[in-house]
Amino acid sequence: MTKYLIKRVLLALLSIFLICMITFFLMNAVPGGPFSSEKAVSPQVMAALEARFNLDKPLWQQFVMYMGNILHGDFGISMKTGREIAVTLKSCFSISAKLGGSALIVALFFGVIFGCVAALYRNRVPDRIIVFMTTLFTAMPSFVLATLLLLVFCIQLKWFPVWDASNKSYLLPVIALAAYPTAYITRLTKTAMLDALSQDYIRTARAKGVPMVWVIFKHALRNALIPVITYLGPELAYILTGSLVIENIFTIGGLGQQFVQSINNRDYSMIMGTTIFLAIIMVFCNLLSDILYKVVDPRIKLES
Amino acid sequence: MSEINMPKKNLLSMQIDPAKFEPASEDEKRQADVMSESTSFFRDGMRKLMKNPLAVGSIIALVLIILLILIAPKIVPYGYEEIIKVAGSKDKTITNLAPFAWSEKEQALIASGTKLFPHIMGTDSLGRDYFIRVIYGTRVSLTVGLFASILVLIIGVLYGSISGYRGGRTDMIMMRIVDIIYSLPDVLIIILLSVVLNQTLNKSNPIVKLLGTNMVAIFIVFGLLYWVGMARLVRGEVLKIKNNEYFLAAKATGASSWHIIKTHVIPNCISVIIITTALQIPSSIFTESFLSFMGMGVQAPMPSLGSLANNARAGLQSYPWQLIFPAMMIVIIVLAFNLLGDGLRDAFDPKLRR
């Protein structure tokens, strides 16, 4: 277990380092510095600006300095607004975290419930409806669903305000974000549940007179949840990248909108900061779900 | 009682009386013929696939869509980037028409007896025929999905089979690389790359000119990142095949590596490859439409389903159909490919059934 843990953590650190490196060198490959779009400035001002952002130093030195700063939690200063990136990220992250976290929980909760229902009512009406819905929602991109929801509930029916940061206005974006993961988790849970229900220990439990509800929760569901855990990492990655467009559609001032804005503004330090920040979250969650998976399921060999 | 009929006992004989037997008639012979027609793996899979109504429906839908995008541009007299002119002059009322509606000047023309081709899906905010834009958008999305998947297929299969076949240290190093790539957040890197490539790519390069920088970025990223899933699957299959006797026999008789890969390895993992590719296409289409929706896909005026949906957001309140048509197209295509992929999996690989 320790060996696996060490290996996995090292791999995560390596990929975070790689992401930082890719981001840094890609951003530096862009011709025209961050100030080239501004009105013509005198060479002295240009030199002062470059010295301010350490752009006059050799590239590798810039990289080392940048990495050092990131380790201190300092993502530098936005080249467009002049504000500290870490501060912007923090304020944006609280909104995105609320949105993404709710979507994550909603997807898990409803996914598992629908999956169980579909497995227990196999080939009957509830199962058919659930299968139909999951097939539909796995084929619908989140931005299509989000725009449709916006169109129907905000514009046509006017049931929801467009976006005023109130709890009520979180509902539509959360639905749009959670739809695909919910459908996916439903499918995962259903197959795992069907598999678990056909096991011998379920028959044993039933034979010795354990009530059905108890069998489902205590014996079947616990085993059926294992594949769901492995999906947590990809689910979070999906929600994070999905929120890039969802936040734009609903004009939510979270990380996603910040990211897209900084791309449009060519605010390179902001793009780098946001990418690295998002990437760290994703890698970390992948690591967590992998470890959790191994901890929960004793059948998995740790050596391989 | 049977003593009378019994022939003389002979220790070595089977004690069978030939008189009790008669030759089977042709009819009886045919009845005994229980062997079904010989079938190959591929034919068997296709038969199972054709029994799956969802898969057959998907194939029909896809064929119809492909026919539509091939034929429609020949029939519809409007171009995808052409701002429609009525009788050679500009028409202000032709923008944002509803499906099958006519602009004022067109109505005047029709009243005077001229026949015009209807705007099946209306027109967009610049006065371009929306139907033909959706058709071209579908073309772009399908092409991207298909070629990106072929790219993934080639790189993934080569990498996976080399890794699995060589084994040992080569395998270990190659798989570590896969692990690292697997843990990179792909969408973020696509976005970064398309931002950077937009600035750096040589725009006079014919390929870049044809596809636009963003498309090149998408293909580069698919080539760099998306093949890892395929490579992992193929490697797993190859490892399984390596444990078989025929593999050992081929090795023992001195077959070359290339020969073994060609005749034993690839045919045996073909089902995994087909299924993964079929499921890769919708995910590529998803990614492309996602990027186009964020304004990082194909370059205007070339439409893609994602960018059409994005442009429709501005007039969402007044012209919702401009969103609904491309959105429906995406959903239908992705749905069809998903169902087809599931059908292929059920038909060609019962082990993979989840």
XYZ file of C-alpha atoms in Angstrom:
658
model
C 0.000 0.000 0.000
C 2.746 2.461 0.970
C 4.625 1.672 -2.206
C 1.542 2.281 -4.289
C 0.822 5.522 -2.451
C 4.318 6.833 -3.022
C 4.230 5.880 -6.679
C 0.874 7.498 -7.203
C 1.796 10.723 -5.387
C 5.047 10.992 -7.343
C 3.161 10.541 -10.597
C 0.714 13.268 -9.578
C 3.541 15.655 -8.705
C 5.268 14.885 -11.991
C 2.143 15.615 -13.990
C 1.576 18.890 -12.145
C 5.166 19.858 -12.912
C 4.696 18.892 -16.562
C 1.520 20.936 -16.812
C 3.303 23.956 -15.372
C 6.123 23.467 -17.837
C 3.865 22.985 -20.862
C 1.804 26.007 -19.911
C 4.825 28.194 -19.292
C 6.672 27.386 -22.487
C 3.551 27.425 -24.637
C 2.637 30.850 -23.362
C 6.148 32.074 -24.033
C 6.087 30.743 -27.574
C 3.455 33.301 -28.466
C 5.026 36.110 -30.477
C 4.413 39.620 -29.231
C 4.639 40.214 -25.521
C 1.691 40.966 -23.316
C 2.247 44.686 -23.811
C 2.391 44.723 -27.577
C -1.305 45.425 -27.950
C -1.067 48.554 -25.831
C -0.424 51.911 -27.392
C 3.171 52.528 -28.376
C 5.258 53.110 -25.276
C 8.749 54.504 -25.067
C 11.593 51.963 -24.853
C 12.335 53.046 -21.300
C 8.802 52.313 -20.151
C 8.895 48.991 -22.011
C 12.153 48.041 -20.301
C 10.735 49.028 -16.942
C 7.630 46.952 -17.548
C 9.680 43.958 -18.627
C 11.910 44.271 -15.594
C 8.805 44.520 -13.416
C 7.537 41.162 -14.732
C 11.034 39.650 -15.033
C 10.600 39.352 -18.774
C 14.167 40.509 -19.405
C 15.714 37.414 -17.834
C 16.489 34.214 -19.776
C 13.552 31.886 -20.217
C 14.692 29.062 -17.960
C 15.372 31.538 -15.171
C 11.877 32.947 -15.570
C 10.528 29.428 -15.334
C 12.451 28.638 -12.162
C 11.292 31.873 -10.581
C 7.723 31.226 -11.630
C 7.753 27.717 -10.182
C 9.261 29.027 -6.962
C 6.509 31.601 -6.690
C 3.803 29.031 -7.326
C 5.164 26.888 -4.525
C 4.628 29.897 -2.300
C 1.070 30.195 -3.534
C 1.942 33.266 -5.579
C 0.626 33.109 -9.119
C 1.991 36.522 -10.041
C 0.133 39.581 -11.206
C -2.374 39.820 -14.009
C -0.750 41.581 -16.912
C -3.969 43.305 -17.876
C -5.626 44.324 -14.646
C -2.536 44.473 -12.443
C -4.353 42.633 -9.698
C -2.857 39.679 -7.893
C -3.910 36.470 -9.621
C -4.102 34.493 -6.401
C -6.677 36.950 -5.034
C -8.778 36.817 -8.206
C -8.579 33.032 -8.245
C -9.665 32.829 -4.637
C -12.703 35.053 -5.104
C -13.725 33.296 -8.314
C -13.060 29.872 -6.913
C -15.613 30.208 -4.118
C -18.387 30.621 -6.703
C -17.086 27.863 -8.959
C -16.574 25.539 -6.018
C -20.147 26.060 -4.884
C -21.417 25.424 -8.410
C -19.145 22.464 -9.148
C -19.534 20.965 -5.686
C -23.318 21.087 -5.893
C -23.212 19.532 -9.360
C -20.895 16.790 -8.088
C -23.167 15.951 -5.167
C -26.350 16.158 -7.238
C -24.860 13.848 -9.863
C -23.702 11.325 -7.262
C -26.970 11.370 -5.329
C -29.363 11.068 -8.244
C -27.035 8.866 -10.277
C -26.865 6.249 -7.542
C -30.600 6.403 -6.847
C -31.583 6.126 -10.510
C -29.033 3.376 -11.025
C -30.465 1.336 -8.148
C -34.038 1.869 -9.313
C -33.123 0.827 -12.842
C -31.372 -2.297 -11.577
C -34.202 -3.294 -9.231
C -36.907 -2.721 -11.857
C -34.893 -4.243 -14.662
C -36.728 -4.281 -18.011
C -39.810 -2.713 -16.469
C -41.209 0.769 -16.983
C -38.956 2.706 -14.538
C -35.881 1.041 -16.008
C -36.970 1.825 -19.555
C -37.547 5.493 -18.716
C -34.197 5.770 -16.957
C -32.324 4.069 -19.798
C -33.972 6.411 -22.292
C -33.064 9.490 -20.280
C -29.460 8.415 -19.710
C -28.942 7.687 -23.407
C -30.370 11.081 -24.268
C -28.322 13.004 -21.723
C -25.053 11.310 -22.565
C -25.562 12.516 -26.138
C -26.324 16.100 -25.212
C -23.397 18.475 -24.796
C -23.634 20.529 -21.616
C -23.702 23.802 -23.521
C -26.737 22.695 -25.526
C -28.595 21.689 -22.393
C -27.579 24.895 -20.619
C -28.739 27.132 -23.446
C -32.006 25.220 -23.754
C -32.624 25.524 -20.004
C -31.851 29.220 -20.193
C -34.185 29.619 -23.131
C -37.087 27.740 -21.593
C -36.945 28.613 -17.902
C -35.319 32.040 -17.848
C -36.503 33.618 -21.053
C -39.790 31.968 -22.005
C -41.268 30.975 -18.660
C -39.344 33.511 -16.530
C -39.322 31.100 -13.576
C -35.737 31.855 -12.719
C -33.714 35.046 -12.701
C -30.824 34.962 -15.170
C -28.048 35.285 -12.613
C -28.091 37.214 -9.361
C -25.855 34.961 -7.237
C -28.856 33.935 -5.136
C -29.223 30.288 -4.225
C -32.178 29.941 -6.571
C -30.179 31.014 -9.591
C -27.691 28.192 -8.999
C -30.335 25.626 -9.858
C -30.235 25.755 -13.665
C -26.429 25.798 -14.042
C -26.168 22.925 -11.585
C -28.690 20.896 -13.586
C -26.833 21.640 -16.814
C -23.511 20.622 -15.285
C -24.793 17.555 -13.476
C -26.858 16.034 -16.299
C -24.067 14.171 -18.053
C -22.332 12.829 -14.914
C -25.713 11.818 -13.492
C -26.474 9.805 -16.609
C -23.038 8.221 -16.539
C -23.201 7.338 -12.842
C -26.671 5.892 -13.365
C -25.295 3.524 -15.989
C -22.319 2.600 -13.830
C -24.457 1.976 -10.763
C -26.997 -0.029 -12.720
C -24.492 -2.489 -14.158
C -22.609 -2.781 -10.880
C -25.862 -3.257 -8.986
C -27.068 -5.963 -11.379
C -23.726 -7.671 -10.985
C -23.866 -7.441 -7.200
C -27.466 -8.659 -7.012
C -26.583 -11.837 -8.873
C -23.852 -12.759 -6.376
C -24.124 -15.702 -4.031
C -23.877 -13.638 -0.854
C -27.077 -11.799 -1.812
C -28.891 -15.121 -2.114
C -27.435 -16.194 1.208
C -28.597 -13.003 2.857
C -32.080 -13.394 1.405
C -32.167 -17.055 2.399
C -31.368 -16.348 5.999
C -34.257 -13.886 6.081
C -32.625 -10.473 5.829
C -35.223 -7.940 4.645
C -34.818 -6.797 1.035
C -34.174 -3.139 1.919
C -31.380 -4.183 4.232
C -29.898 -6.478 1.587
C -29.875 -3.678 -0.932
C -28.256 -1.105 1.306
C -25.927 -3.279 3.293
C -24.826 -5.896 0.781
C -25.522 -4.870 -2.772
C -25.086 -1.114 -2.801
C -21.812 -1.152 -0.924
C -20.266 -3.257 -3.634
C -22.010 -1.448 -6.437
C -20.523 1.871 -5.363
C -16.931 0.864 -6.096
C -16.974 1.647 -9.827
C -18.677 4.937 -9.019
C -15.679 5.925 -6.924
C -13.302 5.413 -9.837
C -15.449 7.735 -11.886
C -15.152 10.580 -9.351
C -11.898 11.867 -10.842
C -13.118 12.041 -14.448
C -16.430 13.412 -13.214
C -14.727 16.319 -11.534
C -12.624 16.980 -14.625
C -15.804 17.006 -16.685
C -17.530 19.399 -14.302
C -14.547 21.750 -14.173
C -14.165 21.968 -17.942
C -17.928 22.015 -18.381
C -18.160 24.985 -16.066
C -15.977 26.915 -18.521
C -18.933 27.183 -20.899
C -21.754 26.931 -18.381
C -20.468 29.943 -16.468
C -20.291 31.876 -19.702
C -23.804 30.952 -20.722
C -25.283 31.921 -17.372
C -22.791 34.795 -16.946
C -21.569 33.509 -13.609
C -18.391 35.243 -12.503
C -16.484 32.114 -11.563
C -13.187 30.591 -12.599
C -14.533 29.442 -15.944
C -15.612 32.871 -17.045
C -12.352 34.302 -15.765
C -10.445 31.778 -17.842
C -12.342 32.465 -21.059
C -12.051 36.208 -20.468
C -8.323 36.007 -19.961
C -8.001 34.011 -23.176
C -9.895 36.674 -25.088
C -7.788 39.401 -23.478
C -4.531 37.493 -24.070
C -3.736 37.944 -20.401
C -0.980 35.327 -20.358
C -0.134 35.363 -16.683
C -3.813 34.968 -15.857
C -4.204 32.069 -18.352
C -1.198 30.343 -16.839
C -2.388 30.880 -13.306
C -5.882 29.569 -14.010
C -4.676 26.562 -16.018
C -2.232 25.511 -13.359
C -4.781 26.032 -10.621
C -7.443 23.967 -12.422
C -4.921 21.305 -13.361
C -3.765 20.933 -9.778
C -7.344 20.430 -8.634
C -7.949 17.802 -11.324
C -4.755 15.878 -10.679
C -5.363 15.983 -6.956
C -8.912 14.660 -7.286
C -7.778 11.902 -9.617
C -5.192 10.905 -7.056
C -7.786 10.940 -4.317
C -10.288 8.801 -6.227
C -7.579 6.296 -7.187
C -6.437 5.894 -3.598
C -9.989 5.738 -2.307
C -10.712 3.030 -4.844
C -7.872 0.868 -3.622
C -8.797 1.447 0.008
C -12.460 0.613 -0.467
C -12.068 -2.536 -2.542
C -9.894 -5.123 -0.830
C -10.083 -7.401 -3.865
C -7.795 -5.186 -5.905
C -4.201 -6.262 -5.894
C -1.968 -3.389 -4.994
C 1.151 -4.744 -6.614
C 0.069 -4.656 -10.240
C -36.740 -65.888 -28.678
C -34.311 -64.013 -30.833
C -32.151 -67.029 -31.058
C -33.606 -67.964 -34.384
C -32.620 -64.751 -36.112
C -29.299 -64.439 -34.425
C -26.354 -65.167 -36.642
C -23.718 -67.455 -35.412
C -21.901 -65.995 -32.488
C -18.626 -64.556 -33.464
C -16.522 -63.116 -30.708
C -15.088 -60.313 -32.799
C -18.230 -59.286 -34.600
C -20.527 -56.479 -33.416
C -23.544 -58.741 -33.646
C -25.290 -56.473 -36.124
C -27.752 -57.696 -38.599
C -27.299 -55.793 -41.884
C -30.800 -56.709 -42.936
C -32.233 -54.419 -40.304
C -30.710 -51.342 -41.944
C -31.781 -49.451 -44.946
C -30.128 -46.483 -46.680
C -31.451 -43.055 -45.660
C -33.566 -41.232 -48.164
C -32.457 -37.838 -49.478
C -35.028 -36.203 -47.223
C -33.752 -37.894 -44.116
C -30.224 -36.997 -45.055
C -31.184 -33.340 -45.218
C -32.863 -33.562 -41.811
C -29.729 -34.909 -40.241
C -27.741 -32.050 -41.687
C -27.611 -29.901 -38.529
C -24.472 -28.024 -39.453
C -25.316 -24.392 -40.175
C -23.583 -22.477 -42.870
C -19.999 -21.744 -41.929
C -19.528 -18.237 -40.608
C -16.616 -15.947 -39.989
C -16.114 -13.829 -36.894
C -16.923 -10.688 -38.825
C -20.055 -12.109 -40.430
C -21.281 -13.426 -37.112
C -20.790 -10.034 -35.519
C -22.594 -8.273 -38.342
C -25.505 -10.687 -38.020
C -25.814 -9.898 -34.329
C -25.503 -6.201 -35.059
C -28.288 -6.327 -37.621
C -30.566 -7.924 -35.039
C -30.112 -4.943 -32.727
C -32.865 -2.455 -33.655
C -31.136 0.509 -32.005
C -27.898 -0.122 -33.873
C -29.711 -0.560 -37.177
C -31.656 2.644 -36.533
C -28.410 4.468 -35.814
C -26.831 3.194 -39.008
C -29.853 4.336 -41.002
C -29.820 7.750 -39.313
C -26.102 8.177 -39.987
C -26.410 7.101 -43.609
C -29.287 9.561 -44.074
C -27.270 12.369 -42.520
C -24.251 11.575 -44.683
C -26.404 11.488 -47.807
C -27.972 14.776 -46.766
C -24.671 16.572 -46.272
C -23.367 15.212 -49.572
C -26.423 15.990 -51.673
C -27.884 19.127 -50.088
C -25.096 21.514 -51.203
C -25.733 20.373 -54.785
C -29.451 21.137 -54.572
C -29.633 24.233 -52.401
C -28.633 27.215 -54.526
C -27.156 29.187 -51.614
C -23.562 29.125 -50.374
C -22.689 28.760 -46.706
C -20.894 32.118 -46.655
C -23.072 33.830 -49.205
C -25.181 36.727 -48.028
C -28.305 36.235 -50.060
C -29.048 38.876 -52.675
C -32.494 39.113 -54.160
C -32.495 39.846 -57.887
C -28.916 41.039 -57.650
C -29.476 43.633 -54.944
C -29.128 43.576 -51.182
C -32.177 42.873 -49.117
C -32.416 44.313 -45.631
C -35.356 42.198 -44.525
C -33.705 38.875 -45.287
C -31.895 38.578 -41.937
C -33.124 36.263 -39.173
C -36.004 34.822 -41.151
C -38.054 32.066 -39.568
C -38.001 28.633 -41.245
C -39.730 28.706 -44.650
C -40.341 32.451 -44.408
C -39.603 34.905 -47.212
C -38.185 38.389 -47.138
C -40.222 41.280 -48.542
C -38.317 41.465 -51.805
C -38.537 37.713 -52.215
C -42.280 37.878 -51.671
C -42.484 40.482 -54.393
C -40.478 38.229 -56.686
C -42.652 35.223 -55.944
C -45.744 37.303 -56.594
C -44.344 38.107 -60.013
C -43.997 34.412 -60.738
C -40.322 33.654 -60.057
C -39.606 30.403 -58.285
C -37.222 30.622 -55.316
C -35.687 27.938 -53.181
C -37.189 28.079 -49.668
C -35.060 28.851 -46.609
C -35.749 25.554 -44.882
C -34.261 26.692 -41.572
C -34.593 30.425 -42.147
C -31.630 32.756 -42.369
C -29.066 33.981 -39.879
C -28.322 37.500 -38.654
C -26.229 38.298 -41.731
C -28.829 37.013 -44.161
C -27.193 33.692 -44.967
C -29.276 30.602 -45.582
C -29.288 28.731 -42.283
C -30.046 25.288 -43.677
C -26.910 25.219 -45.776
C -24.888 26.515 -42.831
C -26.161 23.702 -40.634
C -25.333 21.230 -43.421
C -21.782 22.549 -43.697
C -21.512 22.628 -39.914
C -22.475 18.967 -39.811
C -19.884 18.270 -42.501
C -17.189 19.950 -40.451
C -18.182 18.250 -37.208
C -18.405 14.790 -38.770
C -15.115 15.205 -40.611
C -13.328 16.337 -37.485
C -14.810 13.488 -35.484
C -13.853 10.941 -38.100
C -10.314 12.108 -38.782
C -9.512 12.710 -35.142
C -10.649 9.153 -34.411
C -8.537 7.756 -37.237
C -5.556 9.637 -35.824
C -6.258 8.215 -32.373
C -6.692 4.768 -33.926
C -3.370 4.766 -35.760
C -1.250 6.156 -32.945
C -3.001 4.186 -30.217
C -2.842 0.838 -32.011
C 0.800 1.229 -33.015
C 1.889 2.392 -29.577
C -0.176 -0.154 -27.674
C 0.860 -3.122 -29.785
C 4.546 -2.207 -29.693
C 4.398 -1.729 -25.942
C 2.545 -4.964 -25.282
C 4.552 -6.946 -27.825
C 7.999 -5.881 -26.669
C 7.135 -6.216 -23.001
C 9.763 -5.857 -20.284
C 11.459 -2.544 -19.806
C 10.194 -1.034 -23.070
C 6.650 -1.754 -21.948
C 7.263 -0.258 -18.532
C 8.703 2.992 -19.870
C 6.043 3.314 -22.562
C 3.272 2.722 -20.068
C 4.678 5.272 -17.616
C 4.514 7.811 -20.441
C 0.896 6.810 -21.024
C 0.158 7.199 -17.309
C 1.546 10.715 -17.309
C -0.332 11.760 -20.433
C -3.473 10.185 -19.017
C -3.299 12.413 -15.965
C -3.023 15.647 -17.968
C -6.272 17.619 -18.214
C -6.855 17.399 -21.975
C -9.413 20.140 -22.506
C -7.235 22.703 -20.758
C -4.309 21.760 -22.946
C -6.429 21.940 -26.095
C -7.482 25.444 -25.119
C -3.905 26.482 -24.377
C -2.627 24.990 -27.616
C -5.267 26.632 -29.750
C -4.544 29.978 -28.089
C -0.837 29.578 -28.785
C -1.066 28.011 -32.229
C -3.402 30.769 -33.333
C -0.489 33.133 -32.880
C 2.427 30.998 -33.942
C 1.316 28.807 -36.836
C 2.482 29.759 -40.272
C -0.746 30.932 -41.852
C 0.504 30.550 -45.431
C 0.984 26.797 -44.993
C -1.608 25.135 -47.289
C -2.823 22.695 -44.640
C -3.234 25.450 -42.074
C -4.982 27.626 -44.632
C -7.409 24.869 -45.449
C -8.297 23.868 -41.893
C -7.672 27.010 -39.914
C -5.309 27.173 -36.961
C -7.853 26.000 -34.424
C -8.590 22.817 -36.338
C -4.882 22.095 -36.611
C -4.637 22.642 -32.866
C -7.465 20.195 -32.256
C -5.809 17.567 -34.433
C -2.434 18.097 -32.776
C -3.977 17.658 -29.362
C -5.869 14.541 -30.402
C -2.625 13.199 -31.796
C -0.751 14.075 -28.617
C -3.215 13.231 -25.872
C -6.273 11.235 -26.877
C -4.617 8.058 -28.077
C -3.679 6.884 -24.594
C -6.981 5.159 -23.886
C -6.733 3.196 -27.121
C -3.073 2.367 -26.460
C -3.928 0.968 -23.025
C -6.724 -1.222 -24.358
C -4.660 -2.558 -27.257
C -1.728 -3.293 -24.968
C -3.993 -5.279 -22.660
C -5.292 -7.315 -25.606
C -1.778 -7.946 -26.894
C -0.678 -9.178 -23.488
C -3.585 -11.633 -23.510
C -2.735 -12.840 -27.012
C 0.885 -13.346 -26.027
C -0.218 -16.014 -23.565
C -1.753 -18.158 -26.289
C -0.177 -21.264 -27.778
C -0.440 -20.112 -31.362
C 1.663 -17.121 -30.465
C 4.325 -19.375 -29.003
C 4.106 -21.621 -32.058
C 4.611 -18.685 -34.389
C 7.607 -17.568 -32.398
C 9.049 -21.076 -32.287
C 8.764 -21.500 -36.042
C 10.728 -18.299 -36.460
C 8.095 -15.875 -37.706
C 9.226 -12.269 -37.792
C 7.780 -9.788 -35.300
C 6.069 -7.827 -38.037
C 4.498 -10.985 -39.396
C 3.223 -11.997 -35.971
C 1.771 -8.538 -35.310
C 0.151 -8.505 -38.725
C -1.356 -11.984 -38.761
C -1.964 -12.785 -35.114
C -2.018 -9.693 -32.958
C -3.996 -7.138 -34.965
C -6.766 -9.504 -36.185
C -7.300 -10.642 -32.613
C -7.717 -7.205 -31.130
C -9.705 -5.846 -34.054
C -12.965 -5.932 -32.110
C -11.576 -3.768 -29.324
C -10.202 -1.391 -31.936
C -13.488 -1.123 -33.849
C -15.528 -0.546 -30.718
C -13.184 2.036 -29.245
C -13.041 3.920 -32.530
C -16.818 3.933 -32.867
C -17.082 5.408 -29.383
C -14.205 7.810 -30.003
C -16.012 9.547 -32.868
C -18.829 11.016 -30.737
C -16.386 12.105 -28.068
C -14.286 13.880 -30.717
C -17.415 15.568 -32.037
C -18.263 16.594 -28.484
C -14.840 18.123 -27.967
C -14.899 19.931 -31.285
C -18.337 21.406 -30.699
C -17.333 22.378 -27.179
C -14.301 24.266 -28.487
C -16.251 25.855 -31.339
C -18.873 26.916 -28.854
C -16.176 28.702 -26.866
C -15.029 30.403 -30.055
C -11.924 28.281 -30.409
C -13.016 25.938 -33.172
C -13.225 26.409 -36.925
C -12.691 29.880 -38.273
C -15.566 31.975 -39.543
C -17.188 32.026 -42.025
C -16.840 28.226 -42.048
C -19.550 27.036 -39.683
C -19.451 24.138 -37.259
C -22.343 22.879 -35.201
C -20.759 24.267 -32.040
C -20.081 27.707 -33.451
C -23.590 27.882 -34.921
C -25.020 27.148 -31.480
C -22.725 29.787 -30.027
C -23.762 32.440 -32.550
C -27.406 31.631 -31.892
C -27.043 32.710 -28.268
C -27.135 36.405 -29.195
C -30.653 36.195 -30.605
C -31.825 33.391 -28.361
C -34.934 35.204 -27.249
C -36.231 36.093 -30.703
C -34.843 33.320 -32.907
C -34.586 30.192 -30.747
C -34.666 27.885 -33.776
C -31.175 29.051 -34.688
C -30.011 27.227 -31.574
C -32.368 24.299 -31.825
C -31.389 23.145 -35.325
C -27.622 22.755 -34.767
C -28.229 21.462 -31.230
C -30.572 18.773 -32.540
C -28.046 17.816 -35.174
C -25.309 17.341 -32.564
C -27.606 15.302 -30.337
C -28.739 13.064 -33.207
C -25.211 12.426 -34.464
C -23.738 11.744 -31.046
C -26.708 9.607 -30.043
C -26.431 7.558 -33.234
C -22.713 6.967 -32.806
C -23.139 6.103 -29.122
C -25.874 3.564 -29.850
C -23.921 2.159 -32.785
C -20.841 1.820 -30.580
C -22.858 0.030 -27.894
C -24.340 -2.249 -30.551
C -20.899 -3.012 -31.954
C -19.657 -3.822 -28.480
C -22.510 -6.224 -27.852
C -22.075 -7.830 -31.264
C -18.321 -8.111 -31.472
C -17.139 -8.464 -27.932
C -19.350 -10.200 -25.423
C -16.575 -9.977 -22.844
C -16.569 -6.211 -22.937
C -20.279 -5.960 -22.206
C -20.766 -3.684 -19.262
